[in-house]
Amino acid sequence: MDMPVRDTPAPEAAPPQRRSQAERRAQSEQRLLDAAAEIIATEGYLAATLERVGERAGFSRGLASRKYGSKDGLIEAVIWRVSAHVHEQADAAIVGIACPLEQVLALADRFVELVQRDISVRAYFVLFSAMIANRLETRPVFEEVQIRFGERLEALIVAAQAAGKVSPTLPAQHAAFMLGCLLAGVAIETTMGFDRLADPTAVRTDLTAMLRRALGG
């Protein structure tokens, strides 16, 4: 005798996991800093008021003010976030590259690529230009970020000299300073829109070739 077949009830869908308070804070901060970078990169430093940033991020007008206290506090948060992002990208660019000189070239290439396509990096250099022009209170933060990046370049150049890939006659500190100035100049020109005068990919290729000749001899 056949037994009746009973329908097996479908398992209930697992309820969505609730985000922790720390996760919600991190997401809201990311949205605020993304909004600030977008406004700064496209409209300039003065346009990035706390109220506009909060509204652009989809929050109340006062959230950015409560979170950062002042516009300087917001700008400092943007600067540090971009700095961390650039260093993370630099780490990724040199993974698997053993030669220190090739690491320098890969880092420089990734930096220029970020300037060309990453709105947060462009925002950094809009702020950098505003800091120079208007003597903003955030100058010490910029100085620390620039020093850290320069020290990273210098350490790579020292390693390249030790490996015999870069001439030891050029002081590593001077080489790092000049390379940093070159990259900052490219970034500022790109932020101003002058990159439209040249093919972005060709600029990166030519920059790598130029640096290879200059550093490698």
mmCIF file of C-alpha atoms in Angstrom:
data_model
loop_
_atom_site.group_PDB
_atom_site.id
_atom_site.type_symbol
_atom_site.label_atom_id
_atom_site.label_comp_id
_atom_site.label_asym_id
_atom_site.label_seq_id
_atom_site.Cartn_x
_atom_site.Cartn_y
_atom_site.Cartn_z
ATOM 1 C CA MET A 1 0.000 0.000 0.000
ATOM 2 C CA ASP A 2 1.396 3.333 -1.037
ATOM 3 C CA MET A 3 1.870 5.799 1.760
ATOM 4 C CA PRO A 4 0.652 9.350 1.125
ATOM 5 C CA VAL A 5 3.384 11.776 0.243
ATOM 6 C CA ARG A 6 3.514 14.743 2.522
ATOM 7 C CA ASP A 7 4.854 18.068 1.368
ATOM 8 C CA THR A 8 7.974 19.030 3.251
ATOM 9 C CA PRO A 9 7.694 22.624 4.349
ATOM 10 C CA ALA A 10 10.386 24.855 2.929
ATOM 11 C CA PRO A 11 12.916 25.988 5.519
ATOM 12 C CA GLU A 12 12.309 29.446 6.774
ATOM 13 C CA ALA A 13 14.691 32.081 5.475
ATOM 14 C CA ALA A 14 17.233 33.138 8.022
ATOM 15 C CA PRO A 15 16.497 36.599 9.356
ATOM 16 C CA PRO A 16 18.889 39.256 8.085
ATOM 17 C CA GLN A 17 21.810 39.804 10.385
ATOM 18 C CA ARG A 18 21.672 43.066 12.230
ATOM 19 C CA ARG A 19 24.660 45.304 11.908
ATOM 20 C CA SER A 20 26.528 46.146 15.068
ATOM 21 C CA GLN A 21 26.693 49.701 16.309
ATOM 22 C CA ALA A 22 30.352 49.861 15.274
ATOM 23 C CA GLU A 23 29.460 48.715 11.743
ATOM 24 C CA ARG A 24 26.728 51.349 11.479
ATOM 25 C CA ARG A 25 29.123 54.045 12.655
ATOM 26 C CA ALA A 26 31.767 52.934 10.148
ATOM 27 C CA GLN A 27 29.250 52.954 7.302
ATOM 28 C CA SER A 28 27.906 56.383 8.202
ATOM 29 C CA GLU A 29 31.452 57.743 8.392
ATOM 30 C CA GLN A 30 32.288 56.261 5.002
ATOM 31 C CA ARG A 31 29.216 57.862 3.462
ATOM 32 C CA LEU A 32 30.018 61.237 5.010
ATOM 33 C CA LEU A 33 33.650 61.188 3.845
ATOM 34 C CA ASP A 34 32.637 60.004 0.371
ATOM 35 C CA ALA A 35 30.170 62.871 0.156
ATOM 36 C CA ALA A 36 32.757 65.384 1.378
ATOM 37 C CA ALA A 37 35.336 64.182 -1.156
ATOM 38 C CA GLU A 38 32.821 64.383 -4.005
ATOM 39 C CA ILE A 39 31.794 67.941 -3.134
ATOM 40 C CA ILE A 40 35.391 69.083 -2.646
ATOM 41 C CA ALA A 41 36.645 67.499 -5.887
ATOM 42 C CA THR A 42 33.830 68.877 -8.032
ATOM 43 C CA GLU A 43 32.917 72.169 -6.357
ATOM 44 C CA GLY A 44 35.859 73.161 -4.188
ATOM 45 C CA TYR A 45 36.780 73.582 -0.555
ATOM 46 C CA LEU A 46 34.275 76.336 0.256
ATOM 47 C CA ALA A 47 31.335 74.293 -1.020
ATOM 48 C CA ALA A 48 31.959 71.489 1.476
ATOM 49 C CA THR A 49 29.943 72.808 4.403
ATOM 50 C CA LEU A 50 28.991 70.430 7.178
ATOM 51 C CA GLU A 51 25.317 70.814 6.290
ATOM 52 C CA ARG A 52 25.821 70.008 2.603
ATOM 53 C CA VAL A 53 28.021 67.026 3.371
ATOM 54 C CA GLY A 54 25.425 65.581 5.732
ATOM 55 C CA GLU A 55 22.635 66.069 3.215
ATOM 56 C CA ARG A 56 24.693 64.648 0.325
ATOM 57 C CA ALA A 57 25.407 61.551 2.412
ATOM 58 C CA GLY A 58 21.672 61.102 3.049
ATOM 59 C CA PHE A 59 21.685 62.062 6.713
ATOM 60 C CA SER A 60 20.354 64.934 8.766
ATOM 61 C CA ARG A 61 21.963 68.324 8.331
ATOM 62 C CA GLY A 62 23.573 68.149 11.762
ATOM 63 C CA LEU A 63 25.173 64.688 11.670
ATOM 64 C CA ALA A 64 28.486 65.812 10.174
ATOM 65 C CA SER A 65 28.697 68.579 12.751
ATOM 66 C CA ARG A 66 28.014 66.196 15.632
ATOM 67 C CA LYS A 67 30.504 63.665 14.284
ATOM 68 C CA TYR A 68 33.430 65.959 13.416
ATOM 69 C CA GLY A 69 32.746 69.056 15.508
ATOM 70 C CA SER A 70 33.867 71.535 12.870
ATOM 71 C CA LYS A 71 34.747 71.817 9.219
ATOM 72 C CA ASP A 72 38.440 71.483 10.100
ATOM 73 C CA GLY A 73 37.629 68.218 11.866
ATOM 74 C CA LEU A 74 35.848 66.948 8.749
ATOM 75 C CA ILE A 75 38.693 68.022 6.459
ATOM 76 C CA GLU A 76 41.262 66.301 8.690
ATOM 77 C CA ALA A 77 39.224 63.092 8.525
ATOM 78 C CA VAL A 78 39.154 63.315 4.719
ATOM 79 C CA ILE A 79 42.932 63.867 4.600
ATOM 80 C CA TRP A 80 43.722 60.887 6.819
ATOM 81 C CA ARG A 81 41.315 58.644 4.966
ATOM 82 C CA VAL A 82 42.874 59.506 1.587
ATOM 83 C CA SER A 83 46.358 58.997 3.031
ATOM 84 C CA ALA A 84 45.445 55.521 4.282
ATOM 85 C CA HIS A 85 43.838 54.707 0.923
ATOM 86 C CA VAL A 86 46.934 55.768 -1.034
ATOM 87 C CA HIS A 87 49.235 53.686 1.165
ATOM 88 C CA GLU A 88 46.939 50.665 0.819
ATOM 89 C CA GLN A 89 47.028 51.061 -2.953
ATOM 90 C CA ALA A 90 50.810 51.430 -2.873
ATOM 91 C CA ASP A 91 51.067 48.205 -0.878
ATOM 92 C CA ALA A 92 48.945 46.444 -3.492
ATOM 93 C CA ALA A 93 50.985 47.881 -6.369
ATOM 94 C CA ILE A 94 54.309 46.475 -5.168
ATOM 95 C CA VAL A 95 53.110 43.041 -4.046
ATOM 96 C CA GLY A 96 55.240 40.367 -5.707
ATOM 97 C CA ILE A 97 57.838 42.827 -7.022
ATOM 98 C CA ALA A 98 61.284 41.961 -5.674
ATOM 99 C CA CYS A 99 63.396 44.717 -7.247
ATOM 100 C CA PRO A 100 63.289 47.933 -5.155
ATOM 101 C CA LEU A 101 63.635 50.149 -8.244
ATOM 102 C CA GLU A 102 60.666 48.420 -9.872
ATOM 103 C CA GLN A 103 58.764 48.963 -6.625
ATOM 104 C CA VAL A 104 59.454 52.699 -6.861
ATOM 105 C CA LEU A 105 58.231 52.753 -10.453
ATOM 106 C CA ALA A 106 55.132 50.684 -9.641
ATOM 107 C CA LEU A 107 54.277 52.947 -6.711
ATOM 108 C CA ALA A 108 54.628 56.085 -8.839
ATOM 109 C CA ASP A 109 52.493 54.573 -11.585
ATOM 110 C CA ARG A 110 49.737 53.568 -9.146
ATOM 111 C CA PHE A 111 49.794 57.049 -7.605
ATOM 112 C CA VAL A 112 49.257 58.716 -10.987
ATOM 113 C CA GLU A 113 46.530 56.205 -11.823
ATOM 114 C CA LEU A 114 44.743 57.106 -8.583
ATOM 115 C CA VAL A 115 45.014 60.805 -9.337
ATOM 116 C CA GLN A 116 43.461 60.206 -12.747
ATOM 117 C CA ARG A 117 40.499 58.092 -11.631
ATOM 118 C CA ASP A 118 39.940 58.373 -7.876
ATOM 119 C CA ILE A 119 37.796 61.305 -6.808
ATOM 120 C CA SER A 120 38.958 61.129 -3.184
ATOM 121 C CA VAL A 121 42.603 61.596 -4.232
ATOM 122 C CA ARG A 122 41.607 64.531 -6.398
ATOM 123 C CA ALA A 123 39.771 65.993 -3.412
ATOM 124 C CA TYR A 124 42.979 65.727 -1.393
ATOM 125 C CA PHE A 125 44.856 67.881 -3.885
ATOM 126 C CA VAL A 126 42.038 70.410 -4.109
ATOM 127 C CA LEU A 127 42.388 70.725 -0.338
ATOM 128 C CA PHE A 128 46.177 70.807 -0.631
ATOM 129 C CA SER A 129 45.952 73.739 -3.046
ATOM 130 C CA ALA A 130 43.446 75.511 -0.797
ATOM 131 C CA MET A 131 45.741 74.990 2.190
ATOM 132 C CA ILE A 132 48.624 76.668 0.362
ATOM 133 C CA ALA A 133 46.494 79.538 -0.960
ATOM 134 C CA ASN A 134 44.535 80.223 2.216
ATOM 135 C CA ARG A 135 46.920 79.038 4.963
ATOM 136 C CA LEU A 136 44.292 76.698 6.363
ATOM 137 C CA GLU A 137 44.488 75.395 9.914
ATOM 138 C CA THR A 138 44.883 71.871 8.546
ATOM 139 C CA ARG A 139 48.438 72.615 7.364
ATOM 140 C CA PRO A 140 50.115 70.470 10.109
ATOM 141 C CA VAL A 141 48.050 67.465 9.043
ATOM 142 C CA PHE A 142 49.138 67.875 5.432
ATOM 143 C CA GLU A 143 52.749 68.200 6.551
ATOM 144 C CA GLU A 144 52.572 64.919 8.472
ATOM 145 C CA VAL A 145 50.922 63.088 5.568
ATOM 146 C CA GLN A 146 53.462 64.416 3.069
ATOM 147 C CA ILE A 147 56.382 63.532 5.343
ATOM 148 C CA ARG A 148 55.123 59.967 5.746
ATOM 149 C CA PHE A 149 54.786 59.512 1.995
ATOM 150 C CA GLY A 150 58.242 61.007 1.430
ATOM 151 C CA GLU A 151 59.756 58.659 3.994
ATOM 152 C CA ARG A 152 58.195 55.742 2.171
ATOM 153 C CA LEU A 153 59.742 56.861 -1.128
ATOM 154 C CA GLU A 154 63.098 57.421 0.552
ATOM 155 C CA ALA A 155 63.113 53.930 2.095
ATOM 156 C CA LEU A 156 62.475 52.367 -1.313
ATOM 157 C CA ILE A 157 65.242 54.409 -2.919
ATOM 158 C CA VAL A 158 67.687 53.455 -0.163
ATOM 159 C CA ALA A 159 66.821 49.792 -0.786
ATOM 160 C CA ALA A 160 67.299 50.280 -4.527
ATOM 161 C CA GLN A 161 70.706 51.843 -3.918
ATOM 162 C CA ALA A 162 71.710 48.948 -1.671
ATOM 163 C CA ALA A 163 70.675 46.547 -4.453
ATOM 164 C CA GLY A 164 72.796 48.449 -6.978
ATOM 165 C CA LYS A 165 69.764 49.580 -8.976
ATOM 166 C CA VAL A 166 70.060 53.306 -8.202
ATOM 167 C CA SER A 167 73.266 55.309 -8.147
ATOM 168 C CA PRO A 168 74.480 55.982 -4.593
ATOM 169 C CA THR A 169 75.824 59.404 -5.635
ATOM 170 C CA LEU A 170 72.334 60.930 -5.420
ATOM 171 C CA PRO A 171 71.241 61.331 -1.784
ATOM 172 C CA ALA A 172 68.142 59.211 -1.232
ATOM 173 C CA GLN A 173 66.403 62.006 0.662
ATOM 174 C CA HIS A 174 66.872 64.393 -2.280
ATOM 175 C CA ALA A 175 65.694 61.779 -4.781
ATOM 176 C CA ALA A 176 62.575 61.113 -2.692
ATOM 177 C CA PHE A 177 61.881 64.841 -2.370
ATOM 178 C CA MET A 178 62.145 65.428 -6.117
ATOM 179 C CA LEU A 179 60.026 62.378 -6.927
ATOM 180 C CA GLY A 180 57.395 63.502 -4.429
ATOM 181 C CA CYS A 181 57.368 66.976 -5.976
ATOM 182 C CA LEU A 182 56.947 65.464 -9.432
ATOM 183 C CA LEU A 183 54.009 63.326 -8.341
ATOM 184 C CA ALA A 184 52.375 66.235 -6.489
ATOM 185 C CA GLY A 185 52.779 68.398 -9.588
ATOM 186 C CA VAL A 186 51.126 65.781 -11.783
ATOM 187 C CA ALA A 187 48.316 65.501 -9.232
ATOM 188 C CA ILE A 188 47.680 69.248 -9.103
ATOM 189 C CA GLU A 189 47.755 69.617 -12.886
ATOM 190 C CA THR A 190 45.307 66.715 -13.173
ATOM 191 C CA THR A 191 43.046 68.192 -10.507
ATOM 192 C CA MET A 192 42.971 71.449 -12.484
ATOM 193 C CA GLY A 193 41.891 69.533 -15.571
ATOM 194 C CA PHE A 194 45.069 69.949 -17.601
ATOM 195 C CA ASP A 195 45.324 66.165 -17.970
ATOM 196 C CA ARG A 196 42.821 66.454 -20.820
ATOM 197 C CA LEU A 197 45.696 67.771 -22.934
ATOM 198 C CA ALA A 198 47.435 64.386 -22.872
ATOM 199 C CA ASP A 199 46.532 60.715 -23.076
ATOM 200 C CA PRO A 200 46.403 59.475 -19.439
ATOM 201 C CA THR A 201 47.769 56.031 -20.257
ATOM 202 C CA ALA A 202 50.617 57.477 -22.316
ATOM 203 C CA VAL A 203 51.482 59.868 -19.484
ATOM 204 C CA ARG A 204 51.886 56.947 -17.080
ATOM 205 C CA THR A 205 53.974 54.973 -19.571
ATOM 206 C CA ASP A 206 56.240 57.922 -20.326
ATOM 207 C CA LEU A 207 56.591 58.798 -16.644
ATOM 208 C CA THR A 208 57.727 55.260 -15.841
ATOM 209 C CA ALA A 209 60.269 55.328 -18.676
ATOM 210 C CA MET A 210 61.574 58.730 -17.575
ATOM 211 C CA LEU A 211 61.940 57.693 -13.941
ATOM 212 C CA ARG A 212 63.645 54.458 -14.922
ATOM 213 C CA ARG A 213 66.268 56.432 -16.865
ATOM 214 C CA ALA A 214 66.658 59.069 -14.166
ATOM 215 C CA LEU A 215 66.988 56.691 -11.238
ATOM 216 C CA GLY A 216 68.475 53.651 -12.880
ATOM 217 C CA GLY A 217 70.994 55.439 -15.047
#
